[in-house]
Tab-separated table of C-alpha atoms and ligand atoms in Angstrom:
chain	number	residue	atom	x	y	z
Y	1	MET	CA	-11.853	-28.397	-45.957
Y	2	ARG	CA	-15.372	-29.699	-45.266
Y	3	LEU	CA	-17.424	-29.264	-48.377
Y	4	ILE	CA	-20.797	-30.129	-49.907
Y	5	LEU	CA	-21.188	-30.420	-53.688
Y	6	LEU	CA	-24.799	-29.688	-54.533
Y	7	GLY	CA	-26.399	-29.963	-57.953
Y	8	PRO	CA	-28.797	-31.926	-60.136
Y	9	PRO	CA	-28.049	-35.397	-61.563
Y	10	GLY	CA	-25.321	-35.122	-64.180
Y	11	ALA	CA	-24.182	-31.642	-63.078
Y	12	GLY	CA	-20.588	-32.817	-62.676
Y	13	LYS	CA	-20.435	-33.399	-58.918
Y	14	GLY	CA	-18.526	-36.667	-59.230
Y	15	THR	CA	-16.212	-35.318	-61.928
Y	16	GLN	CA	-15.309	-32.273	-59.840
Y	17	ALA	CA	-15.102	-34.236	-56.579
Y	18	GLN	CA	-12.456	-36.534	-58.109
Y	19	ARG	CA	-10.367	-33.463	-58.940
Y	20	LEU	CA	-10.867	-31.808	-55.548
Y	21	VAL	CA	-9.715	-35.021	-53.843
Y	22	LYS	CA	-6.303	-34.498	-55.450
Y	23	LEU	CA	-6.207	-30.730	-54.987
Y	24	TYR	CA	-7.153	-30.716	-51.302
Y	25	ASP	CA	-6.092	-34.237	-50.273
Y	26	ILE	CA	-9.474	-35.086	-48.731
Y	27	PRO	CA	-11.813	-38.004	-49.527
Y	28	GLN	CA	-14.912	-37.962	-51.737
Y	29	LEU	CA	-18.002	-39.252	-49.928
Y	30	SER	CA	-20.511	-40.084	-52.649
Y	31	THR	CA	-23.722	-41.549	-51.248
Y	32	GLY	CA	-24.567	-42.764	-54.768
Y	33	ASP	CA	-21.274	-44.715	-54.958
Y	34	MET	CA	-21.750	-46.075	-51.425
Y	35	LEU	CA	-25.289	-47.232	-52.216
Y	36	ARG	CA	-24.209	-48.812	-55.532
Y	37	ALA	CA	-21.436	-50.661	-53.662
Y	38	ALA	CA	-24.025	-51.930	-51.145
Y	39	VAL	CA	-26.248	-53.119	-54.012
Y	40	GLN	CA	-23.329	-54.924	-55.628
Y	41	GLN	CA	-22.326	-56.554	-52.332
Y	42	GLY	CA	-25.941	-57.633	-51.708
Y	43	THR	CA	-26.063	-56.159	-48.184
Y	44	GLU	CA	-29.354	-55.437	-46.378
Y	45	VAL	CA	-29.001	-51.717	-47.261
Y	46	GLY	CA	-28.293	-52.654	-50.878
Y	47	ARG	CA	-31.380	-54.882	-51.067
Y	48	ARG	CA	-33.565	-52.085	-49.723
Y	49	ALA	CA	-32.025	-49.412	-51.979
Y	50	LYS	CA	-31.845	-51.190	-55.342
Y	51	ALA	CA	-35.411	-50.823	-56.639
Y	52	VAL	CA	-35.613	-47.212	-55.424
Y	53	MET	CA	-32.381	-46.270	-57.217
Y	54	ASP	CA	-33.360	-48.083	-60.412
Y	55	ALA	CA	-36.592	-46.076	-60.433
Y	56	GLY	CA	-34.712	-42.787	-59.929
Y	57	GLU	CA	-36.381	-42.046	-56.592
Y	58	LEU	CA	-34.570	-41.094	-53.388
Y	59	VAL	CA	-33.495	-43.722	-50.874
Y	60	SER	CA	-34.891	-43.119	-47.366
Y	61	ASP	CA	-33.237	-40.485	-45.182
Y	62	ASP	CA	-32.633	-43.025	-42.388
Y	63	ILE	CA	-30.557	-45.331	-44.595
Y	64	VAL	CA	-28.518	-42.555	-46.142
Y	65	ASN	CA	-27.936	-40.640	-42.892
Y	66	GLN	CA	-26.646	-43.812	-41.255
Y	67	ILE	CA	-24.131	-44.636	-44.000
Y	68	VAL	CA	-22.809	-41.071	-43.967
Y	69	SER	CA	-22.594	-40.966	-40.178
Y	70	ASP	CA	-20.587	-44.229	-40.168
Y	71	ARG	CA	-18.312	-43.000	-42.942
Y	72	LEU	CA	-17.616	-39.659	-41.213
Y	73	ASP	CA	-16.225	-41.536	-38.211
Y	74	GLU	CA	-13.478	-43.131	-40.310
Y	75	ALA	CA	-9.912	-41.896	-39.918
Y	76	ASP	CA	-9.506	-40.411	-43.405
Y	77	CYS	CA	-12.417	-37.996	-42.847
Y	78	GLN	CA	-10.942	-36.274	-39.814
Y	79	ASN	CA	-9.140	-33.569	-41.818
Y	80	GLY	CA	-11.980	-32.853	-44.208
Y	81	PHE	CA	-14.182	-34.389	-46.888
Y	82	ILE	CA	-16.266	-33.691	-49.955
Y	83	LEU	CA	-19.915	-34.714	-49.641
Y	84	ASP	CA	-21.076	-35.568	-53.180
Y	85	GLY	CA	-24.816	-36.126	-53.581
Y	86	TYR	CA	-25.557	-35.692	-49.866
Y	87	PRO	CA	-27.482	-34.047	-48.273
Y	88	ARG	CA	-30.368	-34.266	-50.745
Y	89	THR	CA	-33.389	-33.438	-48.569
Y	90	LEU	CA	-33.958	-30.815	-45.874
Y	91	ALA	CA	-34.121	-33.630	-43.298
Y	92	GLN	CA	-30.674	-34.847	-44.425
Y	93	ALA	CA	-29.318	-31.285	-44.263
Y	94	ASP	CA	-30.553	-30.897	-40.686
Y	95	ARG	CA	-29.068	-34.273	-39.775
Y	96	VAL	CA	-25.631	-33.553	-41.214
Y	97	ASP	CA	-25.559	-30.174	-39.464
Y	98	ALA	CA	-26.240	-31.960	-36.172
Y	99	MET	CA	-23.644	-34.672	-36.900
Y	100	LEU	CA	-20.949	-32.125	-37.653
Y	101	GLN	CA	-21.873	-29.942	-34.701
Y	102	GLU	CA	-21.511	-32.953	-32.389
Y	103	LYS	CA	-18.016	-33.468	-33.776
Y	104	ASP	CA	-17.284	-29.710	-33.578
Y	105	LYS	CA	-16.384	-29.800	-37.287
Y	106	PRO	CA	-18.719	-27.403	-39.097
Y	107	LEU	CA	-18.982	-27.152	-42.862
Y	108	ASP	CA	-16.752	-24.680	-44.694
Y	109	ALA	CA	-18.762	-24.263	-47.875
Y	110	VAL	CA	-21.538	-25.542	-50.116
Y	111	VAL	CA	-20.772	-25.378	-53.841
Y	112	GLU	CA	-23.825	-25.429	-56.093
Y	113	LEU	CA	-23.167	-26.534	-59.691
Y	114	ARG	CA	-25.679	-24.858	-62.011
Y	115	VAL	CA	-26.428	-26.704	-65.264
Y	116	GLU	CA	-29.404	-26.509	-67.633
Y	117	ASP	CA	-31.766	-29.502	-67.856
Y	118	ASP	CA	-31.059	-30.278	-71.544
Y	119	ALA	CA	-27.341	-30.487	-70.838
Y	120	LEU	CA	-27.982	-32.763	-67.838
Y	121	VAL	CA	-29.871	-35.288	-69.961
Y	122	GLU	CA	-27.130	-35.211	-72.589
Y	123	ARG	CA	-24.447	-35.675	-69.931
Y	124	VAL	CA	-25.956	-38.707	-68.223
Y	125	SER	CA	-26.867	-40.351	-71.543
Y	126	GLY	CA	-23.202	-40.309	-72.606
Y	127	ARG	CA	-21.622	-41.124	-69.259
Y	128	PHE	CA	-19.446	-44.151	-68.593
Y	129	THR	CA	-17.004	-44.872	-65.767
Y	130	CYS	CA	-13.915	-46.958	-65.191
Y	131	ALA	CA	-15.006	-50.266	-63.636
Y	132	ASN	CA	-11.794	-50.373	-61.595
Y	133	CYS	CA	-11.287	-46.852	-60.177
Y	134	GLY	CA	-14.568	-45.050	-60.941
Y	135	ALA	CA	-13.021	-42.287	-63.106
Y	136	VAL	CA	-15.867	-40.558	-64.980
Y	137	TYR	CA	-15.932	-40.225	-68.793
Y	138	HIS	CA	-18.352	-39.161	-71.509
Y	139	ASP	CA	-18.855	-40.371	-75.078
Y	140	THR	CA	-18.207	-36.919	-76.571
Y	141	GLN	CA	-17.260	-34.551	-73.711
Y	142	LYS	CA	-14.493	-36.507	-72.036
Y	143	GLN	CA	-13.008	-39.629	-73.550
Y	144	PRO	CA	-9.910	-41.388	-72.207
Y	145	GLN	CA	-6.718	-40.077	-73.826
Y	146	THR	CA	-6.049	-43.545	-75.246
Y	147	GLU	CA	-9.282	-45.064	-76.499
Y	148	GLY	CA	-10.478	-47.883	-74.254
Y	149	VAL	CA	-7.849	-47.305	-71.530
Y	150	CYS	CA	-8.589	-45.459	-68.266
Y	151	ASP	CA	-6.312	-42.381	-67.854
Y	152	ALA	CA	-6.217	-42.797	-64.084
Y	153	CYS	CA	-5.496	-46.524	-63.630
Y	154	GLY	CA	-4.915	-48.136	-67.037
Y	155	SER	CA	-7.935	-50.458	-66.746
Y	156	THR	CA	-9.725	-51.422	-69.957
Y	157	GLU	CA	-13.039	-52.237	-68.238
Y	158	PHE	CA	-15.778	-49.598	-68.269
Y	159	LYS	CA	-19.412	-49.604	-67.180
Y	160	ARG	CA	-22.637	-47.641	-67.541
Y	161	ARG	CA	-25.257	-47.029	-64.862
Y	162	ALA	CA	-28.696	-48.671	-64.975
Y	163	ASP	CA	-30.346	-45.342	-64.014
Y	164	ASP	CA	-28.689	-43.336	-66.832
Y	165	ASN	CA	-31.571	-43.524	-69.280
Y	166	ALA	CA	-33.969	-40.803	-70.408
Y	167	GLU	CA	-37.002	-42.158	-68.540
Y	168	THR	CA	-35.291	-42.628	-65.167
Y	169	MET	CA	-33.563	-39.302	-65.641
Y	170	ARG	CA	-36.969	-37.573	-65.727
Y	171	THR	CA	-37.788	-39.067	-62.317
Y	172	ARG	CA	-34.347	-38.135	-60.957
Y	173	LEU	CA	-34.801	-34.534	-62.110
Y	174	ARG	CA	-38.281	-34.378	-60.560
Y	175	ALA	CA	-36.859	-35.668	-57.278
Y	176	TYR	CA	-34.084	-33.084	-57.491
Y	177	TYR	CA	-36.418	-30.109	-57.979
Y	178	LYS	CA	-38.887	-31.295	-55.335
Y	179	GLU	CA	-36.571	-32.573	-52.603
Y	180	THR	CA	-33.070	-31.169	-53.176
Y	181	ALA	CA	-33.452	-27.722	-54.783
Y	182	PRO	CA	-34.866	-26.308	-51.481
Y	183	LEU	CA	-31.377	-26.813	-50.027
Y	184	ILE	CA	-30.147	-23.941	-52.207
Y	185	GLY	CA	-32.237	-21.470	-50.175
Y	186	TYR	CA	-31.375	-23.282	-46.951
Y	187	TYR	CA	-27.609	-22.861	-47.423
Y	188	HIS	CA	-27.953	-19.403	-48.958
Y	189	ALA	CA	-29.732	-18.276	-45.778
Y	190	LYS	CA	-26.790	-19.608	-43.773
Y	191	GLY	CA	-24.374	-17.574	-45.941
Y	192	MET	CA	-22.625	-20.753	-47.107
Y	193	LEU	CA	-23.751	-21.083	-50.730
Y	194	GLN	CA	-21.188	-20.677	-53.519
Y	195	PRO	CA	-22.952	-20.919	-56.903
Y	196	VAL	CA	-20.694	-21.991	-59.791
Y	197	ASP	CA	-21.489	-22.079	-63.520
Y	198	GLY	CA	-21.442	-25.807	-64.277
Y	199	MET	CA	-22.081	-25.226	-68.006
Y	200	ALA	CA	-18.443	-24.271	-68.570
Y	201	ASP	CA	-15.904	-26.905	-69.559
Y	202	ILE	CA	-14.578	-29.277	-66.914
Y	203	ASP	CA	-11.263	-27.456	-66.244
Y	204	GLU	CA	-12.987	-24.073	-66.018
Y	205	VAL	CA	-15.505	-25.422	-63.519
Y	206	THR	CA	-12.663	-26.752	-61.351
Y	207	MET	CA	-10.971	-23.333	-61.423
Y	208	ALA	CA	-14.238	-21.572	-60.541
Y	209	ILE	CA	-14.745	-23.911	-57.575
Y	210	GLN	CA	-11.190	-23.337	-56.387
Y	211	SER	CA	-11.553	-19.566	-56.500
Y	212	ALA	CA	-14.925	-19.778	-54.726
Y	213	LEU	CA	-13.338	-21.914	-51.989
Y	214	ASP	CA	-10.228	-19.770	-51.655
Y	215	GLY	CA	-12.469	-16.770	-51.065
Y	216	SER	CA	-14.812	-18.530	-48.603
B	1	AP5	P1	-25.888	-40.313	-57.451
B	1	AP5	O1	-24.913	-41.361	-57.781
B	1	AP5	O2	-25.546	-39.287	-56.422
B	1	AP5	O3	-26.327	-39.641	-58.811
B	1	AP5	P2	-26.777	-38.137	-59.179
B	1	AP5	O4	-26.938	-37.148	-58.099
B	1	AP5	O5	-27.977	-38.376	-60.003
B	1	AP5	O6	-25.574	-37.562	-59.827
B	1	AP5	P3	-24.783	-38.200	-60.962
B	1	AP5	O7	-23.766	-39.160	-60.411
B	1	AP5	O8	-25.732	-38.729	-62.001
B	1	AP5	O9	-24.094	-36.935	-61.615
B	1	AP5	P4	-22.845	-36.059	-61.227
B	1	AP5	O10	-23.322	-34.706	-60.825
B	1	AP5	O11	-21.914	-36.773	-60.280
B	1	AP5	O12	-22.190	-35.932	-62.674
B	1	AP5	P5	-20.843	-36.562	-63.284
B	1	AP5	O13	-19.647	-35.903	-62.719
B	1	AP5	O14	-20.891	-38.052	-63.264
B	1	AP5	O15	-27.271	-40.975	-56.980
B	1	AP5	C1	-27.841	-42.073	-57.652
B	1	AP5	C2	-29.075	-42.551	-56.894
B	1	AP5	O16	-28.694	-42.966	-55.562
B	1	AP5	C3	-30.160	-41.486	-56.645
B	1	AP5	O17	-31.046	-41.379	-57.752
B	1	AP5	C4	-30.845	-42.027	-55.388
B	1	AP5	O18	-31.709	-43.101	-55.689
B	1	AP5	C5	-29.667	-42.586	-54.592
B	1	AP5	N1	-29.066	-41.590	-53.680
B	1	AP5	C6	-27.783	-41.114	-53.718
B	1	AP5	N2	-27.579	-40.220	-52.737
B	1	AP5	C7	-28.760	-40.125	-52.054
B	1	AP5	C8	-29.175	-39.338	-50.943
B	1	AP5	N3	-28.343	-38.472	-50.335
B	1	AP5	N4	-30.462	-39.478	-50.524
B	1	AP5	C9	-31.302	-40.345	-51.110
B	1	AP5	N5	-30.981	-41.110	-52.177
B	1	AP5	C10	-29.711	-40.995	-52.643
B	1	AP5	O19	-20.992	-36.036	-64.797
B	1	AP5	C11	-21.997	-36.530	-65.653
B	1	AP5	C12	-21.429	-36.661	-67.082
B	1	AP5	O20	-21.161	-35.358	-67.601
B	1	AP5	C13	-20.106	-37.442	-67.167
B	1	AP5	O21	-20.111	-38.246	-68.311
B	1	AP5	C14	-19.032	-36.336	-67.273
B	1	AP5	O22	-17.898	-36.761	-68.039
B	1	AP5	C15	-19.789	-35.217	-67.967
B	1	AP5	N6	-19.385	-33.884	-67.507
B	1	AP5	C16	-19.092	-33.519	-66.236
B	1	AP5	N7	-18.795	-32.200	-66.170
B	1	AP5	C17	-18.917	-31.734	-67.444
B	1	AP5	C18	-18.736	-30.436	-68.033
B	1	AP5	N8	-18.392	-29.366	-67.288
B	1	AP5	N9	-18.927	-30.307	-69.370
B	1	AP5	C19	-19.305	-31.385	-70.135
B	1	AP5	N10	-19.472	-32.632	-69.637
B	1	AP5	C20	-19.295	-32.809	-68.296
B	2	ZN	ZN1	-9.598	-46.307	-63.836
């Protein structure tokens, strides 16, 4: 299964990708996670990306296309993958089409998570993740079963993202509507778009994605 998860910041792409990894036994390729790892490691890419990400703007297509292209060559991507947060511009969409065509591994589907803006702001404001395994939680919507202990790995360390504040979120949403929302029409025209109601609760969204994929 070769899949794109499309949707605005806070729509639930990461949350659903982590579940689809288990259901379909394919890796999650989150450009946001890859860029944050580069920032943390202090690489050249990380140094160039940090200020842009902190401001809520998009990192340049060249940087992002290169990290995805390198990642797609790795062994665990050969039987499928979930692209989470990529592509995010029409130029990135064209590039990934070309990359996958070269490999003779076309996309199977593009799932678009639809969530209202007010809910998006509420979701990112309450988000925290496990510092060890990256499992995603929320202050009110999804807490660990045992308070302070990650369900997935047992870690007691959690973190919050620097860009999860109301001001940066406004910039991220603007970037989404200007640069990324045009991809909805792009993939619809290719007959690949599977819209899913992302306002439902987390389990229901997973089930809706599964039935969309089983029918695609
Ligand atoms: P990235 O890390 O991709 O962030 P994003 O797209 O803004 O998406 P988020 O991670 O904020 O949200 P999500 O949809 O994964 O939601 P989640 O599942 O966590 O990108 C960060 C930055 O990196 C960008 O701003 C840009 O600078 C750069 N970047 C990355 N990719 C790039 C690219 N391709 N090109 C250029 N620049 C790029 O859920 C959010 C919260 O809601 C959680 O707390 C969760 O528990 C909760 N939640 C989830 N689902 C539900 C539900 N159904 N009901 C209630 N609560 C829910
Ligand atoms: Zn964990």
